[in-house]
Amino acid sequence: MAPPEIMQELDDQELMIQYQNGDHRAFEVLYKRHEAKVYSYLKKRLPHSDNVEEVFQNAFLKVHKSRHNYNPKFLFVQWLYVIARSELLDFCKKKKVVHIEYIEMASEDTSVDGELELKDYKNLSEKEKELLSLKFISDLDYSEISEALNISQSNARKIFSRALKKVKEALIKGES
């Protein structure tokens, strides 16, 4: 177990490893680090609902219960937002929330892999893969992506544009 003063300095992946090894203080640090952003993410998608708190708590409860399934090779924030989005969709289905945004979210294929094969990703950098995943799978906007990846919003947009161009080129090559 890391000393308390060191916990704040660990990155999210290292904190999750600590948490998987039984250090519950690591979860407290992760919760404090991400609670405002996750709450804001959910509030934007449930603007007229009094149930944001319920969905928010369920998301962090699922992080707790699923902690042993987390793979530190992947960004914790990406995993967290996938869980939050999943809880949001579950809530919408359970409560039969009918709102155009939720219908679109539920009906769209949330897996980029649904359309692209693994070979289509080979030309992408790790940062491009992470960004596409945060944008399409976690449904984050550019401000949230820039915070998650610690880059500027304009840089996030450039990386996104470059990654999409590479994917389109891979798809075009695959068709011919």
Tab-separated table of N, CA and C in Angstrom:
chain	number	residue	atom	x	y	z
A	1	MET	N	0.842	-1.192	0.000
A	1	MET	CA	0.000	0.000	0.000
A	1	MET	C	0.879	1.245	0.000
A	2	ALA	N	0.540	2.151	-0.862
A	2	ALA	CA	1.294	3.398	-0.976
A	2	ALA	C	0.932	4.323	0.178
A	3	PRO	N	1.908	5.101	0.649
A	3	PRO	CA	1.602	6.089	1.694
A	3	PRO	C	0.565	7.095	1.181
A	4	PRO	N	-0.273	7.650	2.079
A	4	PRO	CA	-1.352	8.560	1.659
A	4	PRO	C	-0.892	9.730	0.794
A	5	GLU	N	0.259	10.312	1.106
A	5	GLU	CA	0.711	11.476	0.329
A	5	GLU	C	1.104	11.099	-1.097
A	6	ILE	N	1.491	9.852	-1.309
A	6	ILE	CA	1.879	9.393	-2.648
A	6	ILE	C	0.645	9.068	-3.490
A	7	MET	N	-0.447	8.702	-2.840
A	7	MET	CA	-1.662	8.300	-3.565
A	7	MET	C	-2.104	9.368	-4.562
A	8	GLN	N	-2.046	10.625	-4.172
A	8	GLN	CA	-2.488	11.716	-5.043
A	8	GLN	C	-1.621	11.835	-6.290
A	9	GLU	N	-0.378	11.391	-6.192
A	9	GLU	CA	0.558	11.523	-7.308
A	9	GLU	C	0.445	10.382	-8.321
A	10	LEU	N	-0.193	9.289	-7.946
A	10	LEU	CA	-0.320	8.146	-8.845
A	10	LEU	C	-1.311	8.454	-9.963
A	11	ASP	N	-1.049	7.900	-11.154
A	11	ASP	CA	-2.031	8.080	-12.229
A	11	ASP	C	-3.186	7.103	-12.014
A	12	ASP	N	-4.223	7.267	-12.801
A	12	ASP	CA	-5.442	6.476	-12.610
A	12	ASP	C	-5.193	4.974	-12.717
A	13	GLN	N	-4.393	4.566	-13.683
A	13	GLN	CA	-4.138	3.146	-13.865
A	13	GLN	C	-3.419	2.569	-12.642
A	14	GLU	N	-2.443	3.309	-12.123
A	14	GLU	CA	-1.718	2.851	-10.933
A	14	GLU	C	-2.646	2.781	-9.721
A	15	LEU	N	-3.550	3.738	-9.622
A	15	LEU	CA	-4.521	3.715	-8.524
A	15	LEU	C	-5.434	2.497	-8.625
A	16	MET	N	-5.848	2.162	-9.835
A	16	MET	CA	-6.707	0.984	-9.997
A	16	MET	C	-5.964	-0.298	-9.626
A	17	ILE	N	-4.691	-0.369	-9.932
A	17	ILE	CA	-3.897	-1.536	-9.530
A	17	ILE	C	-3.857	-1.612	-8.008
A	18	GLN	N	-3.642	-0.461	-7.364
A	18	GLN	CA	-3.650	-0.414	-5.894
A	18	GLN	C	-5.007	-0.879	-5.361
A	19	TYR	N	-6.066	-0.407	-5.995
A	19	TYR	CA	-7.419	-0.762	-5.561
A	19	TYR	C	-7.687	-2.253	-5.765
A	20	GLN	N	-7.238	-2.785	-6.886
A	20	GLN	CA	-7.396	-4.217	-7.142
A	20	GLN	C	-6.658	-5.050	-6.097
A	21	ASN	N	-5.590	-4.479	-5.557
A	21	ASN	CA	-4.803	-5.167	-4.532
A	21	ASN	C	-5.324	-4.903	-3.125
A	22	GLY	N	-6.487	-4.281	-3.019
A	22	GLY	CA	-7.132	-4.132	-1.719
A	22	GLY	C	-6.994	-2.790	-1.033
A	23	ASP	N	-6.347	-1.823	-1.654
A	23	ASP	CA	-6.189	-0.504	-1.033
A	23	ASP	C	-7.393	0.370	-1.394
A	24	HIS	N	-8.340	0.458	-0.486
A	24	HIS	CA	-9.581	1.196	-0.745
A	24	HIS	C	-9.371	2.710	-0.794
A	25	ARG	N	-8.240	3.171	-0.294
A	25	ARG	CA	-7.937	4.607	-0.398
A	25	ARG	C	-7.765	5.008	-1.857
A	26	ALA	N	-7.290	4.088	-2.679
A	26	ALA	CA	-7.099	4.373	-4.104
A	26	ALA	C	-8.436	4.689	-4.764
A	27	PHE	N	-9.483	3.964	-4.377
A	27	PHE	CA	-10.812	4.239	-4.930
A	27	PHE	C	-11.278	5.630	-4.519
A	28	GLU	N	-11.017	6.006	-3.278
A	28	GLU	CA	-11.404	7.341	-2.808
A	28	GLU	C	-10.746	8.426	-3.652
A	29	VAL	N	-9.473	8.233	-3.976
A	29	VAL	CA	-8.752	9.210	-4.797
A	29	VAL	C	-9.355	9.255	-6.202
A	30	LEU	N	-9.613	8.097	-6.786
A	30	LEU	CA	-10.225	8.045	-8.119
A	30	LEU	C	-11.599	8.705	-8.120
A	31	TYR	N	-12.380	8.428	-7.099
A	31	TYR	CA	-13.720	9.009	-6.995
A	31	TYR	C	-13.638	10.531	-6.935
A	32	LYS	N	-12.789	11.035	-6.059
A	32	LYS	CA	-12.654	12.494	-5.922
A	32	LYS	C	-12.118	13.127	-7.202
A	33	ARG	N	-11.237	12.419	-7.878
A	33	ARG	CA	-10.623	12.932	-9.098
A	33	ARG	C	-11.634	13.035	-10.245
A	34	HIS	N	-12.596	12.132	-10.299
A	34	HIS	CA	-13.479	12.049	-11.468
A	34	HIS	C	-14.949	12.337	-11.199
A	35	GLU	N	-15.344	12.508	-9.952
A	35	GLU	CA	-16.774	12.637	-9.643
A	35	GLU	C	-17.435	13.811	-10.358
A	36	ALA	N	-16.814	14.966	-10.374
A	36	ALA	CA	-17.436	16.149	-10.988
A	36	ALA	C	-17.613	15.963	-12.495
A	37	LYS	N	-16.611	15.394	-13.150
A	37	LYS	CA	-16.686	15.209	-14.603
A	37	LYS	C	-17.739	14.167	-14.986
A	38	VAL	N	-17.789	13.074	-14.236
A	38	VAL	CA	-18.773	12.027	-14.541
A	38	VAL	C	-20.182	12.546	-14.264
A	39	TYR	N	-20.346	13.263	-13.164
A	39	TYR	CA	-21.660	13.823	-12.843
A	39	TYR	C	-22.106	14.792	-13.945
A	40	SER	N	-21.200	15.634	-14.389
A	40	SER	CA	-21.504	16.586	-15.458
A	40	SER	C	-21.869	15.853	-16.753
A	41	TYR	N	-21.133	14.817	-17.074
A	41	TYR	CA	-21.402	13.998	-18.261
A	41	TYR	C	-22.825	13.445	-18.206
A	42	LEU	N	-23.210	12.905	-17.058
A	42	LEU	CA	-24.550	12.331	-16.905
A	42	LEU	C	-25.627	13.408	-16.889
A	43	LYS	N	-25.345	14.516	-16.240
A	43	LYS	CA	-26.318	15.611	-16.141
A	43	LYS	C	-26.644	16.168	-17.529
A	44	LYS	N	-25.633	16.255	-18.397
A	44	LYS	CA	-25.856	16.747	-19.761
A	44	LYS	C	-26.783	15.822	-20.542
A	45	ARG	N	-26.722	14.543	-20.218
A	45	ARG	CA	-27.505	13.566	-20.960
A	45	ARG	C	-28.857	13.265	-20.318
A	46	LEU	N	-29.036	13.695	-19.088
A	46	LEU	CA	-30.315	13.563	-18.380
A	46	LEU	C	-30.694	14.925	-17.804
A	47	PRO	N	-30.823	15.938	-18.648
A	47	PRO	CA	-30.992	17.306	-18.138
A	47	PRO	C	-32.271	17.542	-17.349
A	48	HIS	N	-33.313	16.804	-17.626
A	48	HIS	CA	-34.594	17.051	-16.954
A	48	HIS	C	-34.942	15.931	-15.987
A	49	SER	N	-33.936	15.261	-15.503
A	49	SER	CA	-34.191	14.114	-14.638
A	49	SER	C	-33.683	14.364	-13.229
A	50	ASP	N	-34.462	13.918	-12.271
A	50	ASP	CA	-34.026	13.976	-10.877
A	50	ASP	C	-33.216	12.736	-10.516
A	51	ASN	N	-32.978	11.889	-11.489
A	51	ASN	CA	-32.326	10.606	-11.227
A	51	ASN	C	-30.844	10.574	-11.587
A	52	VAL	N	-30.268	11.718	-11.864
A	52	VAL	CA	-28.848	11.767	-12.223
A	52	VAL	C	-28.009	11.167	-11.098
A	53	GLU	N	-28.343	11.516	-9.868
A	53	GLU	CA	-27.585	11.014	-8.713
A	53	GLU	C	-27.628	9.484	-8.648
A	54	GLU	N	-28.783	8.914	-8.938
A	54	GLU	CA	-28.925	7.448	-8.918
A	54	GLU	C	-28.022	6.803	-9.970
A	55	VAL	N	-28.050	7.334	-11.178
A	55	VAL	CA	-27.225	6.788	-12.261
A	55	VAL	C	-25.744	6.969	-11.925
A	56	PHE	N	-25.410	8.128	-11.383
A	56	PHE	CA	-24.035	8.436	-10.982
A	56	PHE	C	-23.536	7.421	-9.944
A	57	GLN	N	-24.334	7.201	-8.900
A	57	GLN	CA	-23.938	6.259	-7.845
A	57	GLN	C	-23.831	4.834	-8.389
A	58	ASN	N	-24.744	4.465	-9.270
A	58	ASN	CA	-24.686	3.128	-9.868
A	58	ASN	C	-23.423	2.935	-10.694
A	59	ALA	N	-22.997	3.990	-11.372
A	59	ALA	CA	-21.775	3.899	-12.181
A	59	ALA	C	-20.562	3.628	-11.291
A	60	PHE	N	-20.432	4.374	-10.205
A	60	PHE	CA	-19.278	4.156	-9.325
A	60	PHE	C	-19.399	2.845	-8.550
A	61	LEU	N	-20.610	2.416	-8.266
A	61	LEU	CA	-20.803	1.113	-7.631
A	61	LEU	C	-20.347	0.004	-8.577
A	62	LYS	N	-20.642	0.168	-9.856
A	62	LYS	CA	-20.217	-0.823	-10.848
A	62	LYS	C	-18.692	-0.825	-10.990
A	63	VAL	N	-18.067	0.347	-10.904
A	63	VAL	CA	-16.598	0.410	-10.920
A	63	VAL	C	-16.061	-0.415	-9.757
A	64	HIS	N	-16.659	-0.227	-8.584
A	64	HIS	CA	-16.235	-0.968	-7.392
A	64	HIS	C	-16.403	-2.472	-7.599
A	65	LYS	N	-17.577	-2.881	-8.043
A	65	LYS	CA	-17.858	-4.310	-8.198
A	65	LYS	C	-17.051	-4.951	-9.325
A	66	SER	N	-16.686	-4.166	-10.326
A	66	SER	CA	-15.978	-4.694	-11.500
A	66	SER	C	-14.483	-4.424	-11.462
A	67	ARG	N	-13.985	-3.958	-10.343
A	67	ARG	CA	-12.574	-3.535	-10.283
A	67	ARG	C	-11.606	-4.626	-10.718
A	68	HIS	N	-11.937	-5.890	-10.464
A	68	HIS	CA	-11.022	-6.972	-10.833
A	68	HIS	C	-11.049	-7.263	-12.334
A	69	ASN	N	-12.021	-6.715	-13.031
A	69	ASN	CA	-12.090	-6.879	-14.486
A	69	ASN	C	-11.316	-5.795	-15.226
A	70	TYR	N	-10.905	-4.753	-14.511
A	70	TYR	CA	-10.192	-3.644	-15.154
A	70	TYR	C	-8.811	-4.107	-15.613
A	71	ASN	N	-8.458	-3.729	-16.840
A	71	ASN	CA	-7.146	-4.039	-17.396
A	71	ASN	C	-6.334	-2.748	-17.455
A	72	PRO	N	-5.237	-2.662	-16.682
A	72	PRO	CA	-4.453	-1.417	-16.635
A	72	PRO	C	-3.774	-1.032	-17.947
A	73	LYS	N	-3.842	-1.888	-18.963
A	73	LYS	CA	-3.313	-1.514	-20.276
A	73	LYS	C	-4.146	-0.404	-20.897
A	74	PHE	N	-5.390	-0.266	-20.435
A	74	PHE	CA	-6.306	0.717	-20.995
A	74	PHE	C	-6.504	1.872	-20.028
A	75	LEU	N	-6.864	3.015	-20.561
A	75	LEU	CA	-7.099	4.190	-19.726
A	75	LEU	C	-8.265	3.943	-18.777
A	76	PHE	N	-8.060	4.260	-17.507
A	76	PHE	CA	-9.135	4.124	-16.525
A	76	PHE	C	-10.305	5.020	-16.895
A	77	VAL	N	-10.011	6.249	-17.313
A	77	VAL	CA	-11.087	7.199	-17.605
A	77	VAL	C	-11.972	6.685	-18.741
A	78	GLN	N	-11.390	6.024	-19.694
A	78	GLN	CA	-12.163	5.442	-20.794
A	78	GLN	C	-13.088	4.355	-20.246
A	79	TRP	N	-12.557	3.484	-19.414
A	79	TRP	CA	-13.335	2.408	-18.799
A	79	TRP	C	-14.458	2.992	-17.943
A	80	LEU	N	-14.154	4.026	-17.189
A	80	LEU	CA	-15.139	4.683	-16.329
A	80	LEU	C	-16.298	5.252	-17.146
A	81	TYR	N	-15.995	5.936	-18.244
A	81	TYR	CA	-17.058	6.524	-19.058
A	81	TYR	C	-17.881	5.469	-19.799
A	82	VAL	N	-17.267	4.363	-20.156
A	82	VAL	CA	-18.037	3.270	-20.754
A	82	VAL	C	-19.043	2.749	-19.727
A	83	ILE	N	-18.602	2.608	-18.486
A	83	ILE	CA	-19.499	2.163	-17.413
A	83	ILE	C	-20.597	3.191	-17.184
A	84	ALA	N	-20.235	4.470	-17.115
A	84	ALA	CA	-21.234	5.524	-16.884
A	84	ALA	C	-22.269	5.533	-18.008
A	85	ARG	N	-21.817	5.401	-19.231
A	85	ARG	CA	-22.741	5.397	-20.369
A	85	ARG	C	-23.640	4.167	-20.329
A	86	SER	N	-23.078	3.045	-19.971
A	86	SER	CA	-23.859	1.819	-19.853
A	86	SER	C	-24.945	1.967	-18.786
A	87	GLU	N	-24.588	2.558	-17.656
A	87	GLU	CA	-25.574	2.789	-16.593
A	87	GLU	C	-26.651	3.766	-17.057
A	88	LEU	N	-26.258	4.762	-17.819
A	88	LEU	CA	-27.213	5.729	-18.358
A	88	LEU	C	-28.212	5.039	-19.290
A	89	LEU	N	-27.706	4.213	-20.183
A	89	LEU	CA	-28.586	3.496	-21.107
A	89	LEU	C	-29.494	2.517	-20.364
A	90	ASP	N	-28.947	1.830	-19.367
A	90	ASP	CA	-29.769	0.920	-18.561
A	90	ASP	C	-30.892	1.674	-17.868
A	91	PHE	N	-30.569	2.840	-17.329
A	91	PHE	CA	-31.579	3.660	-16.663
A	91	PHE	C	-32.676	4.066	-17.646
A	92	CYS	N	-32.270	4.505	-18.829
A	92	CYS	CA	-33.247	4.947	-19.833
A	92	CYS	C	-34.171	3.809	-20.240
A	93	LYS	N	-33.614	2.616	-20.378
A	93	LYS	CA	-34.441	1.459	-20.734
A	93	LYS	C	-35.386	1.101	-19.588
A	94	LYS	N	-34.843	1.067	-18.377
A	94	LYS	CA	-35.630	0.674	-17.208
A	94	LYS	C	-36.777	1.644	-16.947
A	95	LYS	N	-36.502	2.927	-17.067
A	95	LYS	CA	-37.513	3.949	-16.782
A	95	LYS	C	-38.334	4.308	-18.015
A	96	LYS	N	-38.002	3.639	-19.131
A	96	LYS	CA	-38.686	3.915	-20.399
A	96	LYS	C	-38.634	5.402	-20.746
A	97	VAL	N	-37.450	5.972	-20.572
A	97	VAL	CA	-37.238	7.375	-20.916
A	97	VAL	C	-37.252	7.486	-22.429
A	98	VAL	N	-38.115	8.318	-22.945
A	98	VAL	CA	-38.205	8.507	-24.387
A	98	VAL	C	-37.750	9.924	-24.687
A	99	HIS	N	-36.580	10.014	-25.202
A	99	HIS	CA	-35.991	11.297	-25.565
A	99	HIS	C	-35.117	11.004	-26.768
A	100	ILE	N	-35.162	11.834	-27.748
A	100	ILE	CA	-34.465	11.567	-29.009
A	100	ILE	C	-32.985	11.250	-28.795
A	101	GLU	N	-32.329	11.964	-27.878
A	101	GLU	CA	-30.907	11.715	-27.649
A	101	GLU	C	-30.686	10.296	-27.141
A	102	TYR	N	-31.546	9.812	-26.254
A	102	TYR	CA	-31.391	8.475	-25.704
A	102	TYR	C	-31.674	7.413	-26.755
A	103	ILE	N	-32.661	7.669	-27.595
A	103	ILE	CA	-32.979	6.723	-28.658
A	103	ILE	C	-31.781	6.588	-29.588
A	104	GLU	N	-31.190	7.726	-29.936
A	104	GLU	CA	-30.014	7.691	-30.802
A	104	GLU	C	-28.870	6.958	-30.123
A	105	MET	N	-28.657	7.247	-28.827
A	105	MET	CA	-27.571	6.599	-28.100
A	105	MET	C	-27.791	5.091	-28.041
A	106	ALA	N	-29.007	4.669	-27.780
A	106	ALA	CA	-29.300	3.244	-27.625
A	106	ALA	C	-29.249	2.511	-28.955
A	107	SER	N	-29.639	3.181	-30.033
A	107	SER	CA	-29.729	2.494	-31.313
A	107	SER	C	-28.417	2.477	-32.077
A	108	GLU	N	-27.540	3.408	-31.782
A	108	GLU	CA	-26.294	3.434	-32.536
A	108	GLU	C	-25.392	2.297	-32.097
A	109	ASP	N	-24.573	1.845	-33.011
A	109	ASP	CA	-23.607	0.812	-32.670
A	109	ASP	C	-22.483	1.484	-31.921
A	110	THR	N	-22.349	1.202	-30.630
A	110	THR	CA	-21.355	1.890	-29.816
A	110	THR	C	-19.965	1.321	-30.022
A	111	SER	N	-19.858	0.298	-30.788
A	111	SER	CA	-18.557	-0.285	-31.038
A	111	SER	C	-18.080	0.121	-32.422
A	112	VAL	N	-16.989	0.853	-32.454
A	112	VAL	CA	-16.408	1.229	-33.741
A	112	VAL	C	-16.019	-0.037	-34.496
A	113	ASP	N	-15.685	-1.102	-33.741
A	113	ASP	CA	-15.317	-2.363	-34.365
A	113	ASP	C	-16.472	-2.974	-35.141
A	114	GLY	N	-17.682	-2.529	-34.893
A	114	GLY	CA	-18.836	-3.031	-35.611
A	114	GLY	C	-18.725	-2.768	-37.096
A	115	GLU	N	-18.049	-1.726	-37.470
A	115	GLU	CA	-17.906	-1.379	-38.876
A	115	GLU	C	-16.489	-1.603	-39.381
A	116	LEU	N	-15.549	-1.570	-38.504
A	116	LEU	CA	-14.159	-1.646	-38.918
A	116	LEU	C	-13.514	-2.924	-38.408
A	117	GLU	N	-12.655	-3.464	-39.198
A	117	GLU	CA	-11.905	-4.624	-38.762
A	117	GLU	C	-10.630	-4.142	-38.092
A	118	LEU	N	-10.011	-5.049	-37.357
A	118	LEU	CA	-8.800	-4.709	-36.626
A	118	LEU	C	-7.724	-4.150	-37.550
A	119	LYS	N	-7.640	-4.662	-38.766
A	119	LYS	CA	-6.616	-4.188	-39.700
A	119	LYS	C	-6.777	-2.702	-40.012
A	120	ASP	N	-8.006	-2.190	-39.896
A	120	ASP	CA	-8.252	-0.783	-40.178
A	120	ASP	C	-7.628	0.132	-39.130
A	121	TYR	N	-7.271	-0.436	-38.001
A	121	TYR	CA	-6.685	0.349	-36.911
A	121	TYR	C	-5.161	0.347	-36.919
A	122	LYS	N	-4.555	-0.497	-37.723
A	122	LYS	CA	-3.110	-0.680	-37.617
A	122	LYS	C	-2.311	0.592	-37.889
A	123	ASN	N	-2.857	1.509	-38.660
A	123	ASN	CA	-2.133	2.739	-38.974
A	123	ASN	C	-2.360	3.848	-37.950
A	124	LEU	N	-3.158	3.574	-36.924
A	124	LEU	CA	-3.450	4.596	-35.915
A	124	LEU	C	-2.456	4.526	-34.764
A	125	SER	N	-2.080	5.689	-34.261
A	125	SER	CA	-1.233	5.741	-33.069
A	125	SER	C	-2.080	5.391	-31.851
A	126	GLU	N	-1.442	5.118	-30.737
A	126	GLU	CA	-2.179	4.814	-29.503
A	126	GLU	C	-3.067	5.990	-29.104
A	127	LYS	N	-2.549	7.200	-29.243
A	127	LYS	CA	-3.330	8.395	-28.886
A	127	LYS	C	-4.569	8.504	-29.774
A	128	GLU	N	-4.416	8.212	-31.077
A	128	GLU	CA	-5.560	8.264	-31.997
A	128	GLU	C	-6.599	7.208	-31.635
A	129	LYS	N	-6.140	6.001	-31.292
A	129	LYS	CA	-7.063	4.938	-30.890
A	129	LYS	C	-7.818	5.336	-29.623
A	130	GLU	N	-7.093	5.863	-28.644
A	130	GLU	CA	-7.721	6.291	-27.391
A	130	GLU	C	-8.756	7.374	-27.654
A	131	LEU	N	-8.393	8.345	-28.482
A	131	LEU	CA	-9.295	9.454	-28.760
A	131	LEU	C	-10.554	8.975	-29.477
A	132	LEU	N	-10.412	8.127	-30.476
A	132	LEU	CA	-11.587	7.601	-31.179
A	132	LEU	C	-12.485	6.820	-30.227
A	133	SER	N	-11.875	6.065	-29.358
A	133	SER	CA	-12.653	5.294	-28.390
A	133	SER	C	-13.406	6.211	-27.431
A	134	LEU	N	-12.738	7.247	-26.941
A	134	LEU	CA	-13.402	8.195	-26.039
A	134	LEU	C	-14.533	8.928	-26.750
A	135	LYS	N	-14.333	9.238	-28.023
A	135	LYS	CA	-15.347	9.975	-28.785
A	135	LYS	C	-16.539	9.082	-29.138
A	136	PHE	N	-16.281	7.904	-29.686
A	136	PHE	CA	-17.365	7.070	-30.191
A	136	PHE	C	-17.937	6.104	-29.157
A	137	ILE	N	-17.101	5.496	-28.370
A	137	ILE	CA	-17.585	4.504	-27.412
A	137	ILE	C	-18.050	5.173	-26.125
A	138	SER	N	-17.231	6.087	-25.601
A	138	SER	CA	-17.598	6.748	-24.347
A	138	SER	C	-18.461	7.975	-24.570
A	139	ASP	N	-18.587	8.406	-25.819
A	139	ASP	CA	-19.467	9.521	-26.179
A	139	ASP	C	-19.076	10.822	-25.474
A	140	LEU	N	-17.771	11.075	-25.388
A	140	LEU	CA	-17.308	12.303	-24.749
A	140	LEU	C	-17.218	13.422	-25.774
A	141	ASP	N	-17.360	14.656	-25.312
A	141	ASP	CA	-17.154	15.794	-26.205
A	141	ASP	C	-15.672	16.188	-26.140
A	142	TYR	N	-15.285	17.150	-26.959
A	142	TYR	CA	-13.864	17.498	-27.053
A	142	TYR	C	-13.297	18.051	-25.747
A	143	SER	N	-14.088	18.780	-24.984
A	143	SER	CA	-13.571	19.303	-23.715
A	143	SER	C	-13.298	18.151	-22.747
A	144	GLU	N	-14.187	17.146	-22.729
A	144	GLU	CA	-13.988	15.992	-21.850
A	144	GLU	C	-12.804	15.145	-22.321
A	145	ILE	N	-12.665	15.001	-23.624
A	145	ILE	CA	-11.544	14.241	-24.178
A	145	ILE	C	-10.230	14.943	-23.869
A	146	SER	N	-10.214	16.263	-24.026
A	146	SER	CA	-8.974	16.999	-23.766
A	146	SER	C	-8.551	16.849	-22.308
A	147	GLU	N	-9.517	16.839	-21.388
A	147	GLU	CA	-9.190	16.622	-19.975
A	147	GLU	C	-8.681	15.207	-19.747
A	148	ALA	N	-9.360	14.231	-20.343
A	148	ALA	CA	-8.993	12.831	-20.138
A	148	ALA	C	-7.591	12.527	-20.658
A	149	LEU	N	-7.234	13.116	-21.791
A	149	LEU	CA	-5.935	12.846	-22.408
A	149	LEU	C	-4.889	13.907	-22.089
A	150	ASN	N	-5.299	14.922	-21.343
A	150	ASN	CA	-4.395	16.003	-20.951
A	150	ASN	C	-3.786	16.702	-22.172
A	151	ILE	N	-4.668	17.051	-23.110
A	151	ILE	CA	-4.262	17.796	-24.300
A	151	ILE	C	-5.260	18.934	-24.498
A	152	SER	N	-4.929	19.878	-25.368
A	152	SER	CA	-5.849	20.986	-25.628
A	152	SER	C	-7.017	20.503	-26.487
A	153	GLN	N	-8.109	21.270	-26.467
A	153	GLN	CA	-9.264	20.912	-27.291
A	153	GLN	C	-8.921	20.967	-28.774
A	154	SER	N	-8.141	21.968	-29.166
A	154	SER	CA	-7.792	22.061	-30.589
A	154	SER	C	-6.911	20.884	-31.004
A	155	ASN	N	-6.027	20.450	-30.112
A	155	ASN	CA	-5.200	19.284	-30.413
A	155	ASN	C	-6.067	18.026	-30.498
A	156	ALA	N	-7.062	17.922	-29.628
A	156	ALA	CA	-7.985	16.776	-29.673
A	156	ALA	C	-8.709	16.742	-31.016
A	157	ARG	N	-9.155	17.905	-31.484
A	157	ARG	CA	-9.852	17.974	-32.773
A	157	ARG	C	-8.922	17.579	-33.927
A	158	LYS	N	-7.667	18.032	-33.871
A	158	LYS	CA	-6.706	17.694	-34.923
A	158	LYS	C	-6.427	16.192	-34.944
A	159	ILE	N	-6.209	15.619	-33.759
A	159	ILE	CA	-5.935	14.184	-33.677
A	159	ILE	C	-7.138	13.392	-34.181
A	160	PHE	N	-8.338	13.824	-33.799
A	160	PHE	CA	-9.568	13.161	-34.237
A	160	PHE	C	-9.684	13.213	-35.758
A	161	SER	N	-9.468	14.382	-36.324
A	161	SER	CA	-9.565	14.556	-37.770
A	161	SER	C	-8.550	13.672	-38.491
A	162	ARG	N	-7.327	13.660	-37.986
A	162	ARG	CA	-6.266	12.850	-38.586
A	162	ARG	C	-6.613	11.353	-38.494
A	163	ALA	N	-7.132	10.930	-37.357
A	163	ALA	CA	-7.488	9.522	-37.170
A	163	ALA	C	-8.629	9.118	-38.107
A	164	LEU	N	-9.641	9.980	-38.220
A	164	LEU	CA	-10.755	9.675	-39.132
A	164	LEU	C	-10.277	9.562	-40.572
A	165	LYS	N	-9.365	10.441	-40.946
A	165	LYS	CA	-8.820	10.400	-42.303
A	165	LYS	C	-8.117	9.059	-42.546
A	166	LYS	N	-7.340	8.603	-41.568
A	166	LYS	CA	-6.646	7.319	-41.709
A	166	LYS	C	-7.634	6.161	-41.811
A	167	VAL	N	-8.682	6.213	-41.001
A	167	VAL	CA	-9.686	5.148	-41.029
A	167	VAL	C	-10.411	5.138	-42.374
A	168	LYS	N	-10.770	6.324	-42.876
A	168	LYS	CA	-11.442	6.408	-44.178
A	168	LYS	C	-10.551	5.844	-45.280
A	169	GLU	N	-9.263	6.194	-45.231
A	169	GLU	CA	-8.327	5.684	-46.230
A	169	GLU	C	-8.239	4.163	-46.159
A	170	ALA	N	-8.228	3.618	-44.944
A	170	ALA	CA	-8.170	2.162	-44.775
A	170	ALA	C	-9.430	1.506	-45.324
A	171	LEU	N	-10.574	2.144	-45.113
A	171	LEU	CA	-11.836	1.601	-45.624
A	171	LEU	C	-11.873	1.637	-47.148
A	172	ILE	N	-11.383	2.731	-47.729
A	172	ILE	CA	-11.362	2.861	-49.189
A	172	ILE	C	-10.448	1.798	-49.790
A	173	LYS	N	-9.284	1.592	-49.183
A	173	LYS	CA	-8.366	0.558	-49.674
A	173	LYS	C	-8.999	-0.822	-49.574
A	174	GLY	N	-9.775	-1.037	-48.525
A	174	GLY	CA	-10.431	-2.327	-48.317
A	174	GLY	C	-11.513	-2.608	-49.338
A	175	GLU	N	-12.142	-1.558	-49.873
A	175	GLU	CA	-13.222	-1.725	-50.852
A	175	GLU	C	-12.689	-2.042	-52.238
A	176	SER	N	-11.472	-1.597	-52.523
A	176	SER	CA	-10.952	-1.780	-53.883
A	176	SER	C	-10.218	-3.083	-54.054
